[in-house]
Short mmCIF file of C-alpha atoms in Angstrom, two decimals:
data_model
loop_
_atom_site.label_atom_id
_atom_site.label_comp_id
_atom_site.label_asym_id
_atom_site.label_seq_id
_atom_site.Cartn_x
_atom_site.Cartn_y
_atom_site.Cartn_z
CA UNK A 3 -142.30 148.82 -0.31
CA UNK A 4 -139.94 145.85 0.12
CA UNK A 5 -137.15 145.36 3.15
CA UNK A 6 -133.84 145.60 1.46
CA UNK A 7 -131.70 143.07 2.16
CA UNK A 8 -128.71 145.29 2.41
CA UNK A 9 -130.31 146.95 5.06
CA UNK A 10 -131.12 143.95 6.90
CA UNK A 11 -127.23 142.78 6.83
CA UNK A 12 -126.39 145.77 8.40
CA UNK A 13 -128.71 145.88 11.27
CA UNK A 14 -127.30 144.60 14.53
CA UNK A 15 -131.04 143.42 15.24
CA UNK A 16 -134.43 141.93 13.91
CA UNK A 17 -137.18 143.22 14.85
CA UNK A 18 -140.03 140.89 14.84
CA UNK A 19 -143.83 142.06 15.79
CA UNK A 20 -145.34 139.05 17.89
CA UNK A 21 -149.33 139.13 16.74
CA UNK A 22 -151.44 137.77 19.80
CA UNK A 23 -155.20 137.76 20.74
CA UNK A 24 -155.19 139.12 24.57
CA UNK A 25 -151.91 140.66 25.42
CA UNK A 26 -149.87 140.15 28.67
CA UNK A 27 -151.52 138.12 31.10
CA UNK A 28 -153.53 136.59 29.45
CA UNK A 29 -155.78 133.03 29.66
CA UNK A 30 -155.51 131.69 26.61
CA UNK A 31 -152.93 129.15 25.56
CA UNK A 32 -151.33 131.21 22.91
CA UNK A 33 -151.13 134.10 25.65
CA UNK A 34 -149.56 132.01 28.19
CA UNK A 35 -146.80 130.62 25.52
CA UNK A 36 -145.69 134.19 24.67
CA UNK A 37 -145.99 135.03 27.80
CA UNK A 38 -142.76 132.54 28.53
CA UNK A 39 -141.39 133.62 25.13
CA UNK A 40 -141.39 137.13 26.27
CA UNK A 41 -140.27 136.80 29.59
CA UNK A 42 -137.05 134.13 28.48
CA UNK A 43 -136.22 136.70 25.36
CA UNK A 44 -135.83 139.34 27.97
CA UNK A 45 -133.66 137.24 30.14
CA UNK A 46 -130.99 136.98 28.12
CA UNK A 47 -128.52 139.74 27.24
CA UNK A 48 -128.50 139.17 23.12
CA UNK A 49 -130.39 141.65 21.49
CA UNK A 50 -129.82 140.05 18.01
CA UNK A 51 -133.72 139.51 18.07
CA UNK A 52 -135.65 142.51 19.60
CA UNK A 53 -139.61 141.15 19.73
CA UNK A 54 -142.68 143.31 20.20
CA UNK A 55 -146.34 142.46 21.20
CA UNK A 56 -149.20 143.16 18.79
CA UNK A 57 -152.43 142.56 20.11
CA UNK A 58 -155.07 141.76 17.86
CA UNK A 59 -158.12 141.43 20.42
CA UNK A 60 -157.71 142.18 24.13
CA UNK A 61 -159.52 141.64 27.06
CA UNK A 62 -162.45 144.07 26.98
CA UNK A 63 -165.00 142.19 24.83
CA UNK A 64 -165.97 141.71 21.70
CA UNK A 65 -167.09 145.60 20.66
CA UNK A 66 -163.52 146.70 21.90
CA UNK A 67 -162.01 143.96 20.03
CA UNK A 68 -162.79 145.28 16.72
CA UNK A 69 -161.29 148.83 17.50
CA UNK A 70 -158.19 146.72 19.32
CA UNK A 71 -157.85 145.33 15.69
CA UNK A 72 -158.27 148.49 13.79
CA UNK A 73 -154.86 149.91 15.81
CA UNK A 74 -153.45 146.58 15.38
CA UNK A 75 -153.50 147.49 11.70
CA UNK A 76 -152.36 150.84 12.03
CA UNK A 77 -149.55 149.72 14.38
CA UNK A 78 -148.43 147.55 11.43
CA UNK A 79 -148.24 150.17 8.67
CA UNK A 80 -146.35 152.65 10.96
CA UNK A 81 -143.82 150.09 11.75
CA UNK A 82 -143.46 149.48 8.17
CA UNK A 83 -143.51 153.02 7.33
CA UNK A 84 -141.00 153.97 10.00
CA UNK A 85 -138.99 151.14 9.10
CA UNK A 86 -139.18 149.56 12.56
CA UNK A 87 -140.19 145.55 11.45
CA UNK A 88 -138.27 142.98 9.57
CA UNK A 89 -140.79 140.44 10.48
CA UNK A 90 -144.46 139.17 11.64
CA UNK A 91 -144.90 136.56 13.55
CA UNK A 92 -148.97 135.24 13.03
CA UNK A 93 -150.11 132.96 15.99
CA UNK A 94 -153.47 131.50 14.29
CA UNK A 95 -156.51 130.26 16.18
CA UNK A 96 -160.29 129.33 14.64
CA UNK A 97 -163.17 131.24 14.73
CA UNK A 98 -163.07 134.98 15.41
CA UNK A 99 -158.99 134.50 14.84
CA UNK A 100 -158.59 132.89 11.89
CA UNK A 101 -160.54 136.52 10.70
CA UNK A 102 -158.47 138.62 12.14
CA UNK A 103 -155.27 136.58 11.10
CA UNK A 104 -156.06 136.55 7.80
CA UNK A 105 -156.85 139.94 7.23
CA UNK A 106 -153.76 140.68 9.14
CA UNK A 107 -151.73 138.54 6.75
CA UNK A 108 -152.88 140.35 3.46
CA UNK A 109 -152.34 143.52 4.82
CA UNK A 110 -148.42 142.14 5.51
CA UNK A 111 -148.78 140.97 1.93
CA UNK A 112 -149.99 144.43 0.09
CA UNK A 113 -147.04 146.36 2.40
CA UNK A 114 -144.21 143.84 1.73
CA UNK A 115 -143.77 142.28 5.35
CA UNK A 116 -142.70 139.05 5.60
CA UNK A 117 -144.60 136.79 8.51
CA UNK A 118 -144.66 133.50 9.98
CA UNK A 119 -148.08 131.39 10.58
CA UNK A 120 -147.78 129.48 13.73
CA UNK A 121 -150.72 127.29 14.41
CA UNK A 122 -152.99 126.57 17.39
CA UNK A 123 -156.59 126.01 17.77
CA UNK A 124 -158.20 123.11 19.08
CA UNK A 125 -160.65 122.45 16.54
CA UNK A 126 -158.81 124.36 13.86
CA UNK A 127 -158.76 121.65 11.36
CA UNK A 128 -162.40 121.16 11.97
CA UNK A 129 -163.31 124.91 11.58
CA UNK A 130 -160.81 125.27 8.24
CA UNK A 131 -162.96 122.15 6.58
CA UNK A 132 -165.88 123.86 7.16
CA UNK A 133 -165.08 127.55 6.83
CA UNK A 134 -167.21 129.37 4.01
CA UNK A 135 -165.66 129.53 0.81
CA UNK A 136 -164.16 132.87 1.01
CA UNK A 137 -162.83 132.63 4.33
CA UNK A 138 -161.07 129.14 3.55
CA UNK A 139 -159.79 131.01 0.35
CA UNK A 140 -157.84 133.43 2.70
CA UNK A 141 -157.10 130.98 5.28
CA UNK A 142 -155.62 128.81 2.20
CA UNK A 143 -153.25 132.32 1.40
CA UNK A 144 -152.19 133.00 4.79
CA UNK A 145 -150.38 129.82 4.94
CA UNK A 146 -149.66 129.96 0.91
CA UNK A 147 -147.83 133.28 1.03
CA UNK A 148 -146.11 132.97 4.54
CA UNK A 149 -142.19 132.47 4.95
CA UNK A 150 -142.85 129.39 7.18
CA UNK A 151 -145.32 127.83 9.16
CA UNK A 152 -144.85 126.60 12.31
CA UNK A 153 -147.29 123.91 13.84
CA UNK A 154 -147.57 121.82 17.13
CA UNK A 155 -147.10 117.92 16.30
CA UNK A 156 -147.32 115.95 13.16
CA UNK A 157 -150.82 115.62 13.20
CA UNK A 158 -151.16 119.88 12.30
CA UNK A 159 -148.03 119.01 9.98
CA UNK A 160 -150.36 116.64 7.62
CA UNK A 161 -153.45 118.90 8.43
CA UNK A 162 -151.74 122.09 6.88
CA UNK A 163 -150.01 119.58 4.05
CA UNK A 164 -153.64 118.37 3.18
CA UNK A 165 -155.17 121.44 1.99
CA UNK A 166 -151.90 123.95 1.27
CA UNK A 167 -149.43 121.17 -0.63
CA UNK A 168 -147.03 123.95 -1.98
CA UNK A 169 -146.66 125.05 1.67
CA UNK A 170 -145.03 121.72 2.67
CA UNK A 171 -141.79 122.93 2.27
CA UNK A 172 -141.92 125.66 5.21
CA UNK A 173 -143.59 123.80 7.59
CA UNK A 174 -141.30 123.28 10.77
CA UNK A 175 -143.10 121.23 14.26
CA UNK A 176 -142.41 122.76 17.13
CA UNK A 177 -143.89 121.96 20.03
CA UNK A 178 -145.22 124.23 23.30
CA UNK A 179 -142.72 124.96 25.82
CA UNK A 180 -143.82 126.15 29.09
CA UNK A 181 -141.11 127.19 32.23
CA UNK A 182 -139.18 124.90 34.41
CA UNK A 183 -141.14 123.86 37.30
CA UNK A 184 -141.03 127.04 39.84
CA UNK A 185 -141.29 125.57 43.13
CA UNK A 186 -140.33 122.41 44.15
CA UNK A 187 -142.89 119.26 45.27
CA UNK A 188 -144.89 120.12 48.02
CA UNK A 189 -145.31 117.04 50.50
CA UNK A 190 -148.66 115.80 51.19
CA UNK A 191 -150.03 116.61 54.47
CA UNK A 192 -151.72 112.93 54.23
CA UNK A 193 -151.44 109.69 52.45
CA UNK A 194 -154.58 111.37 49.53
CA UNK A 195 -153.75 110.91 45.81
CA UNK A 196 -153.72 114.37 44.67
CA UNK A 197 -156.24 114.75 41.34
CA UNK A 198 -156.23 117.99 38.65
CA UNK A 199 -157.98 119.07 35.85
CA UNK A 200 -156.72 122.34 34.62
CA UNK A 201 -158.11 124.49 31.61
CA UNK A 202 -161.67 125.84 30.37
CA UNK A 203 -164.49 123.86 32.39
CA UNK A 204 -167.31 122.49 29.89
CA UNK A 205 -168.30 119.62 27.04
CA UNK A 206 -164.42 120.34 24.84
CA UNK A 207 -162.45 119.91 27.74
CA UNK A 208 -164.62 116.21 28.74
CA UNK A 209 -165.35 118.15 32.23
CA UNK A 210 -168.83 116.15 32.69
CA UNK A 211 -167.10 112.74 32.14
CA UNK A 212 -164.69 113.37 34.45
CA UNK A 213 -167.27 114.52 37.01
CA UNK A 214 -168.96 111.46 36.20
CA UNK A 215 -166.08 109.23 36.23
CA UNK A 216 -164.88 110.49 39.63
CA UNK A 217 -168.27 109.91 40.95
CA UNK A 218 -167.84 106.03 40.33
CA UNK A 219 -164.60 106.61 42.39
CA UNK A 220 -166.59 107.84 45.13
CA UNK A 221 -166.99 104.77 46.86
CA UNK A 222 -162.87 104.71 46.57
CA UNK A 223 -161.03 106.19 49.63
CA UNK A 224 -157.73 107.61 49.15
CA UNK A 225 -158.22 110.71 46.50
CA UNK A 226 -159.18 114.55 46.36
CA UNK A 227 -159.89 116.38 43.09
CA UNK A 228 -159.63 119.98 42.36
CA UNK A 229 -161.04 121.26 39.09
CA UNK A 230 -159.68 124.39 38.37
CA UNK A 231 -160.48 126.89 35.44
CA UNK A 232 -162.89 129.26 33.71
CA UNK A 233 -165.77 128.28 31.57
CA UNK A 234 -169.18 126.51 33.08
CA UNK A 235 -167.50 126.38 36.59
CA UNK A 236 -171.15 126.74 38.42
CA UNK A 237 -172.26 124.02 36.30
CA UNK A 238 -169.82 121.85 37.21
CA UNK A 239 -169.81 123.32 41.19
CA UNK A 240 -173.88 122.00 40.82
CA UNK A 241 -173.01 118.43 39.61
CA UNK A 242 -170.56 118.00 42.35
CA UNK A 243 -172.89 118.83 44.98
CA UNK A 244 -175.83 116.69 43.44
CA UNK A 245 -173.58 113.62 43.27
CA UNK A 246 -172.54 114.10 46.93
CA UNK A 247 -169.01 115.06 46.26
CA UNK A 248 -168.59 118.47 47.63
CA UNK A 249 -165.91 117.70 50.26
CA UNK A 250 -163.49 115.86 48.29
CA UNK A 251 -163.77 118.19 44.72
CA UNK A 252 -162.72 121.99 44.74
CA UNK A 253 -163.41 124.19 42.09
CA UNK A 254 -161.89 127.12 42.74
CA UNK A 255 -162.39 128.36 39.48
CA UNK A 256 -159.88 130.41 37.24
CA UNK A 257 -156.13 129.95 38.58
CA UNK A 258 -153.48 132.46 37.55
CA UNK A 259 -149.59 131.53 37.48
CA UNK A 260 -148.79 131.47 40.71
CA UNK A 261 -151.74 129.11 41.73
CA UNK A 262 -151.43 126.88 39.23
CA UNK A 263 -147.78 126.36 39.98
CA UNK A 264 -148.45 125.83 43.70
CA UNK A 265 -151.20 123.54 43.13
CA UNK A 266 -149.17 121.36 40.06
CA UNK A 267 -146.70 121.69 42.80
CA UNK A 268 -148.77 119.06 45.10
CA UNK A 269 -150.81 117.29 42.24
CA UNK A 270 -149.95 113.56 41.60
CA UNK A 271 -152.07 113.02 38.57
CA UNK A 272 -153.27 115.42 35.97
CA UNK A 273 -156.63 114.60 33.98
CA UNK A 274 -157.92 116.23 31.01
CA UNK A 275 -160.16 114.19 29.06
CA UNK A 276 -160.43 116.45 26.01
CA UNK A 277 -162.77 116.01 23.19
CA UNK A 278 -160.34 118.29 20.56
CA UNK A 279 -157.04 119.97 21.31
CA UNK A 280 -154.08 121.63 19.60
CA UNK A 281 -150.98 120.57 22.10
CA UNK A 282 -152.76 121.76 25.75
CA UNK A 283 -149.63 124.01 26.98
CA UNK A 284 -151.50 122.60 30.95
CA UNK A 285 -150.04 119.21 29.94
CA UNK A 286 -146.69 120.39 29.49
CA UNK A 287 -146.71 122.63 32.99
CA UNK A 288 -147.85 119.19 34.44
CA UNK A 289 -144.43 117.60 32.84
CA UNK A 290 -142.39 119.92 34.19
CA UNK A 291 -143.75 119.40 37.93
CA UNK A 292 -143.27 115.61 37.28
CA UNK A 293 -146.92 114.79 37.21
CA UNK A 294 -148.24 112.11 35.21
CA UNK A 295 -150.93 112.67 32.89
CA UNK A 296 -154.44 111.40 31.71
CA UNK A 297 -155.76 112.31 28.26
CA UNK A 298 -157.25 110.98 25.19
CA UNK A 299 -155.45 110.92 21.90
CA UNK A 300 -156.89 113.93 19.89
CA UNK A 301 -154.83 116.58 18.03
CA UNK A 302 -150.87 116.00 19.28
CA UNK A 303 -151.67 114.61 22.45
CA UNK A 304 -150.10 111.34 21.69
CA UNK A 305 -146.99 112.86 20.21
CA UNK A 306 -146.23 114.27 23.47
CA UNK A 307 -148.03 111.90 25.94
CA UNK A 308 -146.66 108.40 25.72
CA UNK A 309 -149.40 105.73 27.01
CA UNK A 310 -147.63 103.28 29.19
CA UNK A 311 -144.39 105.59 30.02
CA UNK A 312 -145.30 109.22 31.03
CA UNK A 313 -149.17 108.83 31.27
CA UNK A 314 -151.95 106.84 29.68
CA UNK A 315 -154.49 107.91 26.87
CA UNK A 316 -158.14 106.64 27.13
CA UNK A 317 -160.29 106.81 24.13
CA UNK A 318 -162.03 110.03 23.97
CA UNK A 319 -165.79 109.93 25.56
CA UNK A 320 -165.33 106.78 27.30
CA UNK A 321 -166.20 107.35 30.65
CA UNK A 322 -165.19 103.44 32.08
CA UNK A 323 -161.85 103.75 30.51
CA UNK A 324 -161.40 106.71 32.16
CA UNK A 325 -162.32 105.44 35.91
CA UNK A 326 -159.76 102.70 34.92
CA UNK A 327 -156.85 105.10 34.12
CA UNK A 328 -157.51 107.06 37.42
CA UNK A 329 -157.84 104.22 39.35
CA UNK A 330 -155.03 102.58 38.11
CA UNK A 331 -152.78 105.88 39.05
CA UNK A 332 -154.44 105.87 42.27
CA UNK A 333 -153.55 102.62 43.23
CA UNK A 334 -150.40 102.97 42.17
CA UNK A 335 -147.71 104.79 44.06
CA UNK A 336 -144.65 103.36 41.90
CA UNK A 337 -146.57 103.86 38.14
CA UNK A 338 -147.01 107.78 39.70
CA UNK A 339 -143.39 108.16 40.14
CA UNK A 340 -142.12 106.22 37.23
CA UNK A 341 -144.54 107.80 35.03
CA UNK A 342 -143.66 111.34 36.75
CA UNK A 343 -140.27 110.95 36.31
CA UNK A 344 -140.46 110.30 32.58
CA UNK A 345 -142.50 113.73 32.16
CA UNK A 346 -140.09 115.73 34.14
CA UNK A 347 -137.45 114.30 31.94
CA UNK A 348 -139.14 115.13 28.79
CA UNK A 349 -139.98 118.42 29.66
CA UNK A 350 -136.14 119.68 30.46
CA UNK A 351 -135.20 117.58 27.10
CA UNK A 352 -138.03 119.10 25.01
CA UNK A 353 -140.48 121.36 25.95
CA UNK A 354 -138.16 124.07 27.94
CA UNK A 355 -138.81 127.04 27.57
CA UNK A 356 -135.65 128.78 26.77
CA UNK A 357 -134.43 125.70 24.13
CA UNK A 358 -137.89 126.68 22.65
CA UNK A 359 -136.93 130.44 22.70
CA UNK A 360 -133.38 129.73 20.97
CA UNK A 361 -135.29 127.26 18.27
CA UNK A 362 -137.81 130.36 17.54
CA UNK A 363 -135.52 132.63 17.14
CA UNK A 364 -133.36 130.65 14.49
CA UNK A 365 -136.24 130.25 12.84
CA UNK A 366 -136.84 134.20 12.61
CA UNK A 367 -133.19 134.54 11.99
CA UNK A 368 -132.68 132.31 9.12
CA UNK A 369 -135.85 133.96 7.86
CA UNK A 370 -133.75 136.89 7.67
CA UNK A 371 -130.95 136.30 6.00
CA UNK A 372 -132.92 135.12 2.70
CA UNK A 373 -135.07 137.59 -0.19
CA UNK A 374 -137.76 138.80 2.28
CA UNK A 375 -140.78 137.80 -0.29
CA UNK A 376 -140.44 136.49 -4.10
CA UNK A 377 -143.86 137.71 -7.09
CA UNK A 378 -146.15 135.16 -5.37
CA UNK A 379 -146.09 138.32 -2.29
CA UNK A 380 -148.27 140.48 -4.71
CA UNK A 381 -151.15 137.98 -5.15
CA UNK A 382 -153.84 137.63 -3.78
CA UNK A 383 -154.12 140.83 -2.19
CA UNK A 384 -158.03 141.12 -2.10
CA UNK A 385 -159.45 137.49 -0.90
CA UNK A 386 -160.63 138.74 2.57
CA UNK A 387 -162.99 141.24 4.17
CA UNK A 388 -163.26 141.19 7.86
#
């Protein structure tokens, strides 16, 4: 069962199936991103691309997960059976995804659908190194036997390149995108630097050094912090207290859309000292509210955040570097706006969402227009068990 190619030519429309862990609405990163691709697909009035949702996991834990997967599956052959997909589109994680993914891409394999891998995970070249033989094999085939692979930065590029050579060829960086900036600035009500840390509160996300580095700013007037997600939230609510900074540190825990735009809205500097990341999509709603950022130089951080121009990078861990950067932002007032202003113009240059959206979609078209899969689609066919 193979998409004809005559049949594809005289469709006015591809239809693409989108796989994602949660669904609408939600927390994740990957979530968030489709959320945006979604939402700026349906915005515009071409229907040359017509893109569909498949959730692979959802939001009810991890016993409903597996039977979310099982009609993921049958979703997938029914389309194919009907006739209703041209193509899949993979997002890949570690751990419990890079299961799922893979048995989703063999199962695209055995019933002739051609897909697209597109890369995230923030320890994902970490997890692949170490991934039991079997698994690795099938992680090694999803990328081998996809039509193109689509990763964050450079770094994933050479990550991918390193253990899938013959895949070199397909591999296209593209970057996250997030939405223009939704509300404008919000003036301070006082003469504060405004501090934010957004994402998954614990040891990944450097939450304790930053506790810990804005507790040897306590002695600093001038600043308020709010640390805002999901994750070890009362552990971090505990630390605060012991280290007597309560009234200047909110954590409100987790933020959906609308909060986090309204408090990015009044943030001057954003801080996410991250031990391992993919391309943090939080970094790139900071750019578009023109709000400098400080991170460390793990996954493609650095591609995105220049030290010296739209934020500054402190080695990862370093606690005293980190009091330096923050301090240094804090004091100030012109590096904030210069820096700010560089973000804001990188986001509308680069990481826009609907520039994104038009990339993806050539990507999916040009996709279309060649032989959906050559022999190499027929191997491999057995190399995973979930």
């Amino acid at each position: 069962m193979k998409l004809s190619n005559e049949k594809r030519s005289r469709s006015s429309e591809l239809r693409v199936l989108v796989a994602t862990p949660l669904g609408l609405n939600g927390r994740g990163g990957i979530d968030r991103l489709n959320d945006a691709i979604f939402e700026a697909l349906g915005a515009t009035s071409d229907t040359t691309v017509v893109a569909e949702r498949l959730v692979t996991r959802g939001q009810r834990g991890l016993f409903a997960a597996q039977f979310v997967f099982f009609l993921a599956l049958i979703k997938l052959i029914l389309r194919r059976v009907t006739g209703k997909i041209d193509l899949l589109h993979i997002h890949l994680s570690d751990w419990g995804s890079s299961y799922r993914k893979a048995t989703l891409g063999a199962a695209a394999r055995m019933l002739g659908i051609p897909y697209v891998v597109h890369l995230h995970g923030a320890v994902f070249d970490e997890f692949w190194g170490a991934a039991p033989r079997r698994l690795g094999t099938a992680i090694d085939n999803l990328f081998r036997y996809s039509r193109k692979i689509i990763v964050l930065g450079n770094y994933w590029a050479e990550t991918v390149k390193s253990r899938v050579p013959d895949a070199a060829d397909r591999i296209v960086v593209l970057p996250n995108a997030t939405r223009a900036a939704s509300r404008a600035r919000t003036p301070p009500t006082d003469s504060r630097v405004r501090i934010t840390s957004l994402g998954q509160l614990g040891e990944r996300k450097g939450t304790p050094q930053l506790i810990e580095a804005l507790g040897q700013l306590s002695s600093k007037p001038g600043w308020v912090a709010t640390i805002a997600g999901d994750g070890s939230v009362n552990e971090a609510r505990s630390r605060i207290a012991e280290i007597g900074l309560k009234d200047r540190v909110a954590v409100p825990g987790w933020l959906g859309p609308d909060d986090t735009a309204e408090l990015l809205s009044r943030t001057d500097v954003l801080v996410l000292p991250t031990f391992a990341e993919n391309l943090p999509m939080v970094i790139l709603e900071a750019f578009a509210h023109g709000v400098p950022v400080v991170s460390t130089p793990v996954g493609a951080i650095p591609e995105v955040v220049q030290s010296g121009r739209n934020g500054l990078l402190v080695p990862v861990g370093d606690v005293e570097a980190l009091v330096a950067a923050i301090d240094q932002l804090i004091e100030s007032p012109t590096m904030r706006a210069s820096f700010g202003e560089a973000a804001r113009r990188d986001h509308s240059a680069k990481y826009e969402i609907t520039t994104y959206v038009s990339t993806l979609a050539e990507i999916w078209l040009d996709l279309a227009a060649t032989p959906s899969f050559d022999s190499r689609t027929s191997m491999g066919l057995g190399e995973v068990r979930s």
